[in-house]
Amino acid sequence: MDQGKSWGRWPQIGAAMLLALAMLAAIMIGWTGFIASDDSLYFVGADHWLTDPPFAGDNHWSTRFPLLWSFAVMLLLFGRGYAAFAATALLWYGVLVALVGLFATRMGGARAGWIAALLAATLPVVISNATTVSVDLLETSLLLGGAWLLGEGGSGRVALARGATAGACFGLAILCRETSLLSLVALAPLFLIGRPVSRGALIAAGVGLMVILGGEALFQWLLMGEPLRRYDIAFHHDSHIDRAANLEGNFLIHPAIDPVLVLFINDDFGLLFWVASLAALVRGRHLLPKARSGALIVLATMAAADFALVAVLTHKLVLNPRYFMLPAILAIVIVALWLARSTRWWRWPLLAGLVAINLLMLSVGNAHPRWEMDSLLAASQAFPREMISGDPVMVRRARLPLRFAGRANLRYAPALPGGLVVAPESIAPRGLVLAHYPSPPTRLGGLIEALGGRPFVPPALRHRMFAPNQTMLLVRTPR
């Protein structure tokens, strides 16, 4: 039975309200906001499109035109400030959650759609990219939309039109990030077997993709005289991949199994892949009727290609959970189809548990990853008539927030004699300490402290829970 037909108006209204509350809770718990990283580079690129268009881009980030254009629109609507950053991030968060829900609805009915949307809306790897401007959610939305269009099939002109539109989605995804090509490798075996997508539709998809990529190459050629300029920038923007970055949030044992461990033992995914594996074992090919399996097969093939190639390309890519967004979306849909078709009493407790684990994982994240920069800005505000010295990297990161605040009183360390400097407590220079900037706790740490539970937290966890960053000091150096 189609689960969508068994749901009346009021259950759907209730599901929509639950989803809205879950989205609000996830955003509030996982909010990070401006992090003075890629988001500041996207701002410069988007602002350039407003002040001096057209802009061909001068670095890896400013050639990601689909994101820059949407960001530029938000800058026009909300002004050059943090509101435009938040609006851009939340826009693509909402689009992805809606698209996942609609995709699952198409596969298994309304109940599956609401469950999938709820899981996507609270998944930590999604939320970590939903509060700051990044390309990940937009790229994933385009890849999912393309897979859906291809898998819908059809015949004649309808299939060709869907294929061409899917190809355009894939082309735009590549303009967001060139690694989208990894998932598109899956289209080769689908073309060879001619199922579940016709070869004609796949050829049309290739045409749609080339129209987008060819149009961008023509744009670069007309402006800069180099049609493949974006790819030259992309492949040379980072000649050295720091493998130590693999250890950030990952539990790793050996390169042969590390990519699997990232899926199953990582805060960003919670218990999603454990439950998806159980669903696949229990239900297998009976998750949905054959008549609707085309789009899911296309998505699964693309997700598998993405996972396998990221796992193999260890010298070009870091094992970052955001590179596994497509497998995560596939896992969400599998879990949603399983839970929607289950009549067991444990269906809703299991769903509640998954959402609760997602929110718990969000609450243990560091919401202030640039605490040294934040402390510099606080000192700058407290002493607006004096120059504040700080670590050169953090001073550079603080330029945009300082611009928004209308101040310009930060400089590179070391401080002048008798001047002010902000530094971590462990390496702060001698002098008069004017202010302490202790690290805010994690969301969960703050709740535990409020409830008086800090003494019961194991010592090994206290640092991460209650002080994930070093305490910063504002020091006036001796004359």
Short mmCIF file of C-alpha atoms in Angstrom, two decimals:
data_model
loop_
_atom_site.label_atom_id
_atom_site.label_comp_id
_atom_site.label_asym_id
_atom_site.label_seq_id
_atom_site.Cartn_x
_atom_site.Cartn_y
_atom_site.Cartn_z
CA MET A 1 0.00 0.00 0.00
CA ASP A 2 1.22 3.50 -0.74
CA GLN A 3 1.91 5.02 2.64
CA GLY A 4 1.19 8.46 1.21
CA LYS A 5 -2.47 7.59 0.58
CA SER A 6 -2.96 6.40 4.18
CA TRP A 7 -2.11 9.79 5.64
CA GLY A 8 -4.79 12.38 6.11
CA ARG A 9 -4.54 16.14 6.37
CA TRP A 10 -4.00 16.39 10.13
CA PRO A 11 -1.19 13.81 10.36
CA GLN A 12 0.62 15.70 7.62
CA ILE A 13 0.14 19.02 9.43
CA GLY A 14 1.49 17.40 12.59
CA ALA A 15 4.49 16.03 10.68
CA ALA A 16 5.20 19.47 9.20
CA MET A 17 5.11 21.06 12.67
CA LEU A 18 7.42 18.37 14.04
CA LEU A 19 9.84 18.92 11.16
CA ALA A 20 9.82 22.70 11.72
CA LEU A 21 10.55 22.22 15.43
CA ALA A 22 13.34 19.75 14.68
CA MET A 23 14.92 22.13 12.17
CA LEU A 24 14.76 24.98 14.66
CA ALA A 25 16.26 22.84 17.44
CA ALA A 26 19.03 21.54 15.19
CA ILE A 27 19.97 25.02 13.97
CA MET A 28 19.97 26.45 17.50
CA ILE A 29 22.06 23.61 18.92
CA GLY A 30 24.45 23.40 15.99
CA TRP A 31 24.77 27.10 15.17
CA THR A 32 28.31 28.20 14.37
CA GLY A 33 27.82 31.09 11.97
CA PHE A 34 30.69 33.02 10.41
CA ILE A 35 33.97 31.10 10.79
CA ALA A 36 36.33 33.34 8.81
CA SER A 37 37.34 30.53 6.49
CA ASP A 38 35.91 29.66 3.07
CA ASP A 39 32.88 31.81 3.88
CA SER A 40 34.96 34.98 3.86
CA LEU A 41 36.37 34.04 0.45
CA TYR A 42 32.87 33.42 -0.89
CA PHE A 43 31.87 36.86 0.40
CA VAL A 44 34.68 38.52 -1.53
CA GLY A 45 33.66 36.69 -4.72
CA ALA A 46 29.95 37.42 -4.33
CA ASP A 47 30.64 41.06 -3.50
CA HIS A 48 32.79 41.33 -6.64
CA TRP A 49 29.82 40.21 -8.75
CA LEU A 50 27.84 43.10 -7.28
CA THR A 51 30.51 45.78 -7.59
CA ASP A 52 32.32 44.84 -10.81
CA PRO A 53 30.53 42.16 -12.85
CA PRO A 54 31.20 39.91 -14.62
CA PHE A 55 33.82 38.32 -12.40
CA ALA A 56 35.78 35.31 -13.66
CA GLY A 57 37.13 34.46 -10.21
CA ASP A 58 40.70 34.73 -9.01
CA ASN A 59 40.92 31.71 -6.71
CA HIS A 60 39.44 28.27 -6.14
CA TRP A 61 36.47 29.57 -4.14
CA SER A 62 35.51 32.52 -6.31
CA THR A 63 34.98 30.24 -9.33
CA ARG A 64 32.10 28.42 -7.60
CA PHE A 65 29.56 30.53 -9.42
CA PRO A 66 26.24 28.90 -8.41
CA LEU A 67 26.99 29.58 -4.75
CA LEU A 68 28.42 33.05 -5.43
CA TRP A 69 25.32 34.09 -7.37
CA SER A 70 22.94 32.99 -4.61
CA PHE A 71 25.15 34.69 -2.03
CA ALA A 72 25.18 37.88 -4.11
CA VAL A 73 21.37 37.89 -4.16
CA MET A 74 21.31 37.61 -0.37
CA LEU A 75 23.80 40.48 -0.09
CA LEU A 76 21.44 42.58 -2.18
CA LEU A 77 18.46 41.62 -0.03
CA PHE A 78 20.02 41.75 3.43
CA GLY A 79 23.04 44.01 3.01
CA ARG A 80 26.70 43.32 3.57
CA GLY A 81 26.56 41.72 6.97
CA TYR A 82 26.06 38.48 8.86
CA ALA A 83 22.37 38.30 7.94
CA ALA A 84 23.28 37.61 4.30
CA PHE A 85 25.65 34.84 5.41
CA ALA A 86 22.94 33.21 7.49
CA ALA A 87 20.29 33.58 4.78
CA THR A 88 22.51 31.93 2.17
CA ALA A 89 23.36 29.00 4.43
CA LEU A 90 19.76 28.48 5.55
CA LEU A 91 18.47 28.74 1.97
CA TRP A 92 20.42 25.69 0.82
CA TYR A 93 19.69 23.86 4.07
CA GLY A 94 15.99 24.26 3.42
CA VAL A 95 16.34 23.25 -0.23
CA LEU A 96 18.23 20.06 0.63
CA VAL A 97 15.82 19.02 3.39
CA ALA A 98 12.84 19.62 1.10
CA LEU A 99 14.43 17.76 -1.79
CA VAL A 100 15.31 14.73 0.37
CA GLY A 101 11.77 14.66 1.74
CA LEU A 102 10.17 14.91 -1.71
CA PHE A 103 12.52 12.26 -3.11
CA ALA A 104 11.62 9.82 -0.33
CA THR A 105 7.93 10.66 -0.78
CA ARG A 106 8.21 9.72 -4.43
CA MET A 107 9.91 6.46 -3.48
CA GLY A 108 7.70 5.36 -0.59
CA GLY A 109 4.88 7.78 0.16
CA ALA A 110 4.29 10.71 2.49
CA ARG A 111 5.31 8.93 5.68
CA ALA A 112 8.69 8.02 4.21
CA GLY A 113 9.09 11.59 2.99
CA TRP A 114 8.50 13.16 6.40
CA ILE A 115 10.83 10.67 8.10
CA ALA A 116 13.58 11.33 5.55
CA ALA A 117 13.18 15.10 5.89
CA LEU A 118 13.37 14.81 9.68
CA LEU A 119 16.57 12.76 9.52
CA ALA A 120 18.18 15.07 6.96
CA ALA A 121 17.19 18.16 8.93
CA THR A 122 18.98 16.94 12.07
CA LEU A 123 21.96 15.06 10.63
CA PRO A 124 25.12 16.71 12.03
CA VAL A 125 27.02 16.67 8.72
CA VAL A 126 24.13 18.66 7.21
CA ILE A 127 23.80 21.09 10.11
CA SER A 128 27.54 21.76 10.21
CA ASN A 129 27.15 23.21 6.71
CA ALA A 130 23.76 24.82 7.33
CA THR A 131 24.87 27.71 9.53
CA THR A 132 27.82 29.01 7.50
CA VAL A 133 28.18 29.72 3.80
CA SER A 134 29.53 26.59 2.14
CA VAL A 135 29.10 24.77 -1.12
CA ASP A 136 28.29 21.31 0.26
CA LEU A 137 24.50 21.50 0.60
CA LEU A 138 24.04 23.17 -2.77
CA GLU A 139 26.28 20.61 -4.48
CA THR A 140 24.44 17.71 -2.82
CA SER A 141 21.07 19.15 -3.80
CA LEU A 142 22.15 19.37 -7.44
CA LEU A 143 23.49 15.80 -7.48
CA LEU A 144 20.35 14.44 -5.82
CA GLY A 145 18.13 16.39 -8.21
CA GLY A 146 20.07 15.06 -11.19
CA ALA A 147 19.87 11.46 -9.95
CA TRP A 148 16.13 11.82 -9.40
CA LEU A 149 15.51 13.24 -12.87
CA LEU A 150 17.53 10.48 -14.52
CA GLY A 151 15.87 7.74 -12.51
CA GLU A 152 12.36 8.93 -13.34
CA GLY A 153 12.89 7.62 -16.85
CA GLY A 154 9.94 8.03 -19.16
CA SER A 155 9.98 7.69 -22.92
CA GLY A 156 10.62 9.80 -25.97
CA ARG A 157 11.00 13.52 -25.49
CA VAL A 158 10.12 13.33 -21.80
CA ALA A 159 13.09 11.07 -21.07
CA LEU A 160 15.42 13.24 -23.16
CA ALA A 161 14.23 16.42 -21.46
CA ARG A 162 14.70 14.90 -18.02
CA GLY A 163 18.12 13.64 -19.03
CA ALA A 164 19.23 17.03 -20.33
CA THR A 165 17.98 18.76 -17.17
CA ALA A 166 19.76 16.19 -15.03
CA GLY A 167 22.94 16.86 -16.98
CA ALA A 168 22.56 20.57 -16.34
CA CYS A 169 22.23 19.83 -12.62
CA PHE A 170 25.40 17.76 -12.76
CA GLY A 171 27.21 20.52 -14.62
CA LEU A 172 26.21 23.08 -12.01
CA ALA A 173 27.36 20.67 -9.28
CA ILE A 174 30.78 20.49 -10.94
CA LEU A 175 30.91 24.28 -11.02
CA CYS A 176 30.29 24.14 -7.27
CA ARG A 177 33.08 21.63 -6.72
CA GLU A 178 35.02 19.56 -9.22
CA THR A 179 34.90 16.46 -6.99
CA SER A 180 31.27 16.05 -8.12
CA LEU A 181 32.81 14.27 -11.08
CA LEU A 182 33.58 11.33 -8.78
CA SER A 183 29.92 10.41 -8.34
CA LEU A 184 29.26 10.84 -12.08
CA VAL A 185 31.65 7.98 -12.85
CA ALA A 186 28.67 5.78 -11.91
CA LEU A 187 26.91 6.79 -15.11
CA ALA A 188 29.39 4.79 -17.20
CA PRO A 189 28.23 1.32 -16.04
CA LEU A 190 24.61 2.46 -16.23
CA PHE A 191 25.21 3.42 -19.86
CA LEU A 192 26.80 0.03 -20.61
CA ILE A 193 23.89 -1.98 -19.23
CA GLY A 194 21.22 0.46 -20.40
CA ARG A 195 19.24 0.18 -17.16
CA PRO A 196 17.48 1.63 -15.27
CA VAL A 197 18.18 4.69 -17.43
CA SER A 198 18.01 4.51 -21.20
CA ARG A 199 21.17 5.27 -23.15
CA GLY A 200 19.33 8.05 -24.94
CA ALA A 201 18.57 9.77 -21.63
CA LEU A 202 22.20 9.41 -20.55
CA ILE A 203 23.39 10.90 -23.83
CA ALA A 204 20.99 13.79 -23.27
CA ALA A 205 22.44 14.16 -19.77
CA GLY A 206 25.90 14.38 -21.30
CA VAL A 207 24.68 17.11 -23.63
CA GLY A 208 23.14 19.06 -20.73
CA LEU A 209 26.34 18.74 -18.73
CA MET A 210 28.49 19.93 -21.62
CA VAL A 211 26.22 22.92 -22.22
CA ILE A 212 26.90 24.09 -18.66
CA LEU A 213 30.61 23.30 -18.64
CA GLY A 214 31.07 24.57 -22.17
CA GLY A 215 29.26 27.79 -21.32
CA GLU A 216 31.55 28.33 -18.33
CA ALA A 217 34.64 27.61 -20.47
CA LEU A 218 33.41 30.14 -23.06
CA PHE A 219 32.87 32.65 -20.26
CA GLN A 220 36.43 32.16 -19.01
CA TRP A 221 37.83 32.39 -22.53
CA LEU A 222 36.00 35.61 -23.30
CA LEU A 223 37.08 37.27 -20.05
CA MET A 224 40.51 35.77 -19.41
CA GLY A 225 41.57 34.04 -22.63
CA GLU A 226 41.83 30.64 -20.87
CA PRO A 227 38.82 28.33 -21.35
CA LEU A 228 40.06 25.74 -18.79
CA ARG A 229 41.19 28.31 -16.27
CA ARG A 230 38.93 27.13 -13.43
CA TYR A 231 40.37 23.61 -13.60
CA ASP A 232 43.94 24.89 -13.58
CA ILE A 233 43.10 26.88 -10.44
CA ALA A 234 41.31 23.92 -8.84
CA PHE A 235 44.11 21.43 -9.38
CA HIS A 236 46.82 23.75 -8.11
CA HIS A 237 45.11 25.59 -5.25
CA ASP A 238 46.55 23.17 -2.70
CA SER A 239 49.64 21.28 -3.79
CA HIS A 240 50.03 19.66 -0.37
CA ILE A 241 47.26 17.81 1.43
CA ASP A 242 47.90 17.68 5.17
CA ARG A 243 47.06 14.08 6.07
CA ALA A 244 46.92 15.06 9.76
CA ALA A 245 43.57 16.63 8.90
CA ASN A 246 42.20 13.09 8.68
CA LEU A 247 42.41 12.88 12.46
CA GLU A 248 39.99 15.77 12.98
CA GLY A 249 36.89 14.03 14.30
CA ASN A 250 37.72 10.67 12.74
CA PHE A 251 38.54 7.33 14.38
CA LEU A 252 41.15 5.74 12.11
CA ILE A 253 42.97 2.41 12.21
CA HIS A 254 44.29 1.56 8.74
CA PRO A 255 43.87 3.16 5.30
CA ALA A 256 42.14 0.04 4.01
CA ILE A 257 39.18 0.45 6.35
CA ASP A 258 39.41 4.10 7.44
CA PRO A 259 36.76 5.32 4.93
CA VAL A 260 34.27 2.82 6.38
CA LEU A 261 35.12 3.93 9.91
CA VAL A 262 34.36 7.53 8.94
CA LEU A 263 30.80 6.46 8.12
CA PHE A 264 30.20 4.29 11.17
CA ILE A 265 32.22 5.99 13.93
CA ASN A 266 31.86 9.73 13.53
CA ASP A 267 29.90 12.47 15.26
CA ASP A 268 28.77 13.82 11.90
CA PHE A 269 26.70 10.73 11.05
CA GLY A 270 25.50 9.53 14.45
CA LEU A 271 23.95 6.06 14.11
CA LEU A 272 22.65 6.64 10.59
CA PHE A 273 24.82 4.11 8.76
CA TRP A 274 24.33 1.46 11.46
CA VAL A 275 20.55 1.65 11.12
CA ALA A 276 20.72 1.90 7.31
CA SER A 277 22.82 -1.28 7.23
CA LEU A 278 20.27 -3.03 9.43
CA ALA A 279 17.44 -1.86 7.17
CA ALA A 280 19.25 -3.13 4.08
CA LEU A 281 19.85 -6.52 5.74
CA VAL A 282 16.27 -6.89 6.95
CA ARG A 283 14.39 -5.61 3.91
CA GLY A 284 16.93 -5.69 1.08
CA ARG A 285 15.34 -5.39 -2.34
CA HIS A 286 11.85 -5.23 -0.83
CA LEU A 287 12.23 -1.65 0.34
CA LEU A 288 10.15 -0.34 -2.57
CA PRO A 289 8.31 -1.58 -5.67
CA LYS A 290 10.32 -2.18 -8.84
CA ALA A 291 8.28 0.46 -10.65
CA ARG A 292 9.84 3.13 -8.43
CA SER A 293 13.33 1.75 -8.02
CA GLY A 294 15.00 3.59 -10.91
CA ALA A 295 15.84 6.82 -9.11
CA LEU A 296 17.02 4.99 -6.00
CA ILE A 297 19.29 2.75 -8.10
CA VAL A 298 20.81 5.80 -9.80
CA LEU A 299 21.36 7.50 -6.43
CA ALA A 300 22.84 4.33 -4.93
CA THR A 301 25.23 3.88 -7.86
CA MET A 302 26.38 7.48 -7.66
CA ALA A 303 26.81 7.26 -3.88
CA ALA A 304 28.83 4.07 -4.21
CA ALA A 305 31.11 5.62 -6.84
CA ASP A 306 31.57 8.70 -4.68
CA PHE A 307 32.50 6.64 -1.62
CA ALA A 308 34.84 4.30 -3.50
CA LEU A 309 36.76 7.04 -5.30
CA VAL A 310 37.11 9.27 -2.23
CA ALA A 311 38.43 6.22 -0.38
CA VAL A 312 40.98 5.51 -3.12
CA LEU A 313 42.16 9.09 -3.71
CA THR A 314 43.83 9.38 -0.32
CA HIS A 315 46.63 11.56 -1.67
CA LYS A 316 44.27 14.17 -3.13
CA LEU A 317 41.37 14.26 -0.66
CA VAL A 318 41.11 14.31 3.12
CA LEU A 319 38.64 11.87 4.72
CA ASN A 320 36.24 14.66 5.55
CA PRO A 321 32.62 13.61 6.28
CA ARG A 322 31.32 16.28 3.89
CA TYR A 323 32.77 14.27 0.99
CA PHE A 324 30.33 11.49 1.93
CA MET A 325 27.16 13.56 1.75
CA LEU A 326 25.67 11.53 -1.10
CA PRO A 327 26.10 8.18 0.72
CA ALA A 328 24.50 9.84 3.77
CA ILE A 329 21.47 10.92 1.73
CA LEU A 330 21.13 7.38 0.37
CA ALA A 331 21.29 6.00 3.92
CA ILE A 332 18.59 8.45 5.04
CA VAL A 333 16.25 7.33 2.25
CA ILE A 334 16.86 3.65 3.02
CA VAL A 335 16.08 4.17 6.71
CA ALA A 336 12.99 6.23 5.88
CA LEU A 337 11.62 3.58 3.50
CA TRP A 338 12.19 0.87 6.09
CA LEU A 339 10.59 2.74 8.98
CA ALA A 340 7.66 3.95 6.86
CA ARG A 341 6.75 0.40 5.84
CA SER A 342 7.30 -1.17 9.23
CA THR A 343 4.27 -1.84 11.45
CA ARG A 344 6.36 -2.73 14.48
CA TRP A 345 5.84 -0.83 17.73
CA TRP A 346 9.51 0.20 17.84
CA ARG A 347 9.32 2.29 14.62
CA TRP A 348 8.68 5.61 16.33
CA PRO A 349 11.01 5.04 19.31
CA LEU A 350 13.79 4.17 16.86
CA LEU A 351 13.15 7.33 14.83
CA ALA A 352 13.08 9.41 18.02
CA GLY A 353 16.34 7.80 19.09
CA LEU A 354 18.02 8.60 15.78
CA VAL A 355 16.95 12.25 15.98
CA ALA A 356 18.00 12.47 19.64
CA ILE A 357 21.44 11.03 18.84
CA ASN A 358 21.80 13.53 15.99
CA LEU A 359 21.01 16.44 18.33
CA LEU A 360 23.32 15.01 20.98
CA MET A 361 26.18 14.79 18.47
CA LEU A 362 25.51 18.39 17.48
CA SER A 363 25.62 19.50 21.11
CA VAL A 364 29.16 18.18 21.68
CA GLY A 365 30.63 20.17 18.78
CA ASN A 366 32.75 23.26 19.30
CA ALA A 367 30.49 26.19 18.42
CA HIS A 368 33.41 28.66 18.56
CA PRO A 369 36.15 27.20 16.34
CA ARG A 370 37.77 30.65 15.95
CA TRP A 371 37.83 31.58 19.63
CA GLU A 372 41.18 33.34 19.28
CA MET A 373 39.68 35.55 16.57
CA ASP A 374 36.52 36.11 18.62
CA SER A 375 38.66 37.20 21.55
CA LEU A 376 40.56 39.64 19.35
CA LEU A 377 37.27 41.17 18.26
CA ALA A 378 36.05 41.42 21.86
CA ALA A 379 39.27 43.20 22.86
CA SER A 380 38.97 45.47 19.84
CA GLN A 381 35.49 46.47 20.95
CA ALA A 382 36.53 46.99 24.58
CA PHE A 383 39.50 49.22 23.59
CA PRO A 384 38.41 50.89 20.34
CA ARG A 385 40.99 53.71 20.63
CA GLU A 386 44.01 51.41 20.95
CA MET A 387 45.68 49.02 18.55
CA ILE A 388 45.30 45.38 19.59
CA SER A 389 48.01 42.95 18.48
CA GLY A 390 47.37 39.30 17.76
CA ASP A 391 48.44 36.26 15.80
CA PRO A 392 48.79 37.35 12.14
CA VAL A 393 46.58 34.51 10.89
CA MET A 394 43.77 35.47 13.28
CA VAL A 395 44.17 39.17 12.52
CA ARG A 396 43.70 38.39 8.82
CA ARG A 397 40.65 36.26 9.59
CA ALA A 398 39.18 39.11 11.62
CA ARG A 399 39.35 41.67 8.82
CA LEU A 400 35.82 41.11 7.58
CA PRO A 401 34.12 41.18 11.02
CA LEU A 402 36.17 44.26 11.84
CA ARG A 403 34.95 45.86 8.62
CA PHE A 404 31.33 45.08 9.51
CA ALA A 405 31.90 46.63 12.95
CA GLY A 406 33.43 49.78 11.47
CA ARG A 407 36.75 49.41 13.31
CA ALA A 408 40.36 49.03 12.19
CA ASN A 409 42.34 48.62 15.39
CA LEU A 410 43.97 45.21 14.97
CA ARG A 411 47.60 44.64 14.00
CA TYR A 412 50.02 41.75 13.72
CA ALA A 413 51.92 40.70 16.85
CA PRO A 414 54.31 41.42 18.48
CA ALA A 415 52.84 44.36 20.32
CA LEU A 416 54.67 47.63 20.71
CA PRO A 417 56.12 48.36 24.18
CA GLY A 418 53.20 49.23 26.42
CA GLY A 419 50.75 47.99 23.79
CA LEU A 420 47.91 45.49 24.00
CA VAL A 421 48.15 41.92 22.77
CA VAL A 422 45.69 39.02 22.77
CA ALA A 423 47.31 35.59 23.11
CA PRO A 424 46.53 32.10 24.40
CA GLU A 425 47.11 31.73 28.13
CA SER A 426 49.86 29.16 27.59
CA ILE A 427 52.06 31.51 25.53
CA ALA A 428 50.91 34.94 26.62
CA PRO A 429 53.74 37.50 27.12
CA ARG A 430 54.57 39.08 30.46
CA GLY A 431 52.60 42.13 31.44
CA LEU A 432 49.42 43.36 33.05
CA VAL A 433 46.48 41.06 32.32
CA LEU A 434 43.49 43.26 31.56
CA ALA A 435 40.96 40.60 30.57
CA HIS A 436 40.42 36.86 30.44
CA TYR A 437 38.42 35.31 27.62
CA PRO A 438 37.59 31.77 28.77
CA SER A 439 36.35 29.39 26.10
CA PRO A 440 32.58 28.89 26.08
CA PRO A 441 31.58 25.28 26.74
CA THR A 442 29.91 23.09 24.17
CA ARG A 443 26.10 23.19 24.15
CA LEU A 444 25.99 19.93 26.11
CA GLY A 445 28.72 21.15 28.44
CA GLY A 446 26.76 24.31 29.16
CA LEU A 447 23.65 22.28 29.96
CA ILE A 448 25.60 19.94 32.25
CA GLU A 449 27.11 22.91 34.07
CA ALA A 450 23.71 24.54 34.48
CA LEU A 451 22.39 21.33 36.04
CA GLY A 452 25.39 21.04 38.38
CA GLY A 453 26.68 17.88 36.74
CA ARG A 454 30.24 18.95 35.98
CA PRO A 455 31.83 16.94 38.86
CA PHE A 456 30.34 13.75 37.42
CA VAL A 457 31.94 14.15 33.97
CA PRO A 458 35.07 11.99 33.55
CA PRO A 459 38.27 14.08 33.65
CA ALA A 460 39.25 12.87 30.17
CA LEU A 461 36.12 14.50 28.71
CA ARG A 462 36.05 17.72 30.72
CA HIS A 463 38.43 19.66 28.47
CA ARG A 464 36.46 18.95 25.31
CA MET A 465 33.12 19.45 27.03
CA PHE A 466 33.73 22.58 29.09
CA ALA A 467 36.74 24.30 27.49
CA PRO A 468 37.23 23.20 23.86
CA ASN A 469 39.48 26.22 23.23
CA GLN A 470 42.32 27.78 25.16
CA THR A 471 41.55 30.72 27.45
CA MET A 472 42.72 33.93 25.78
CA LEU A 473 44.34 36.80 27.67
CA LEU A 474 44.44 40.51 26.90
CA VAL A 475 47.85 41.72 28.12
CA ARG A 476 49.41 45.17 28.28
CA THR A 477 53.08 44.64 27.64
CA PRO A 478 55.78 46.39 29.70
CA ARG A 479 57.14 49.68 28.37
#
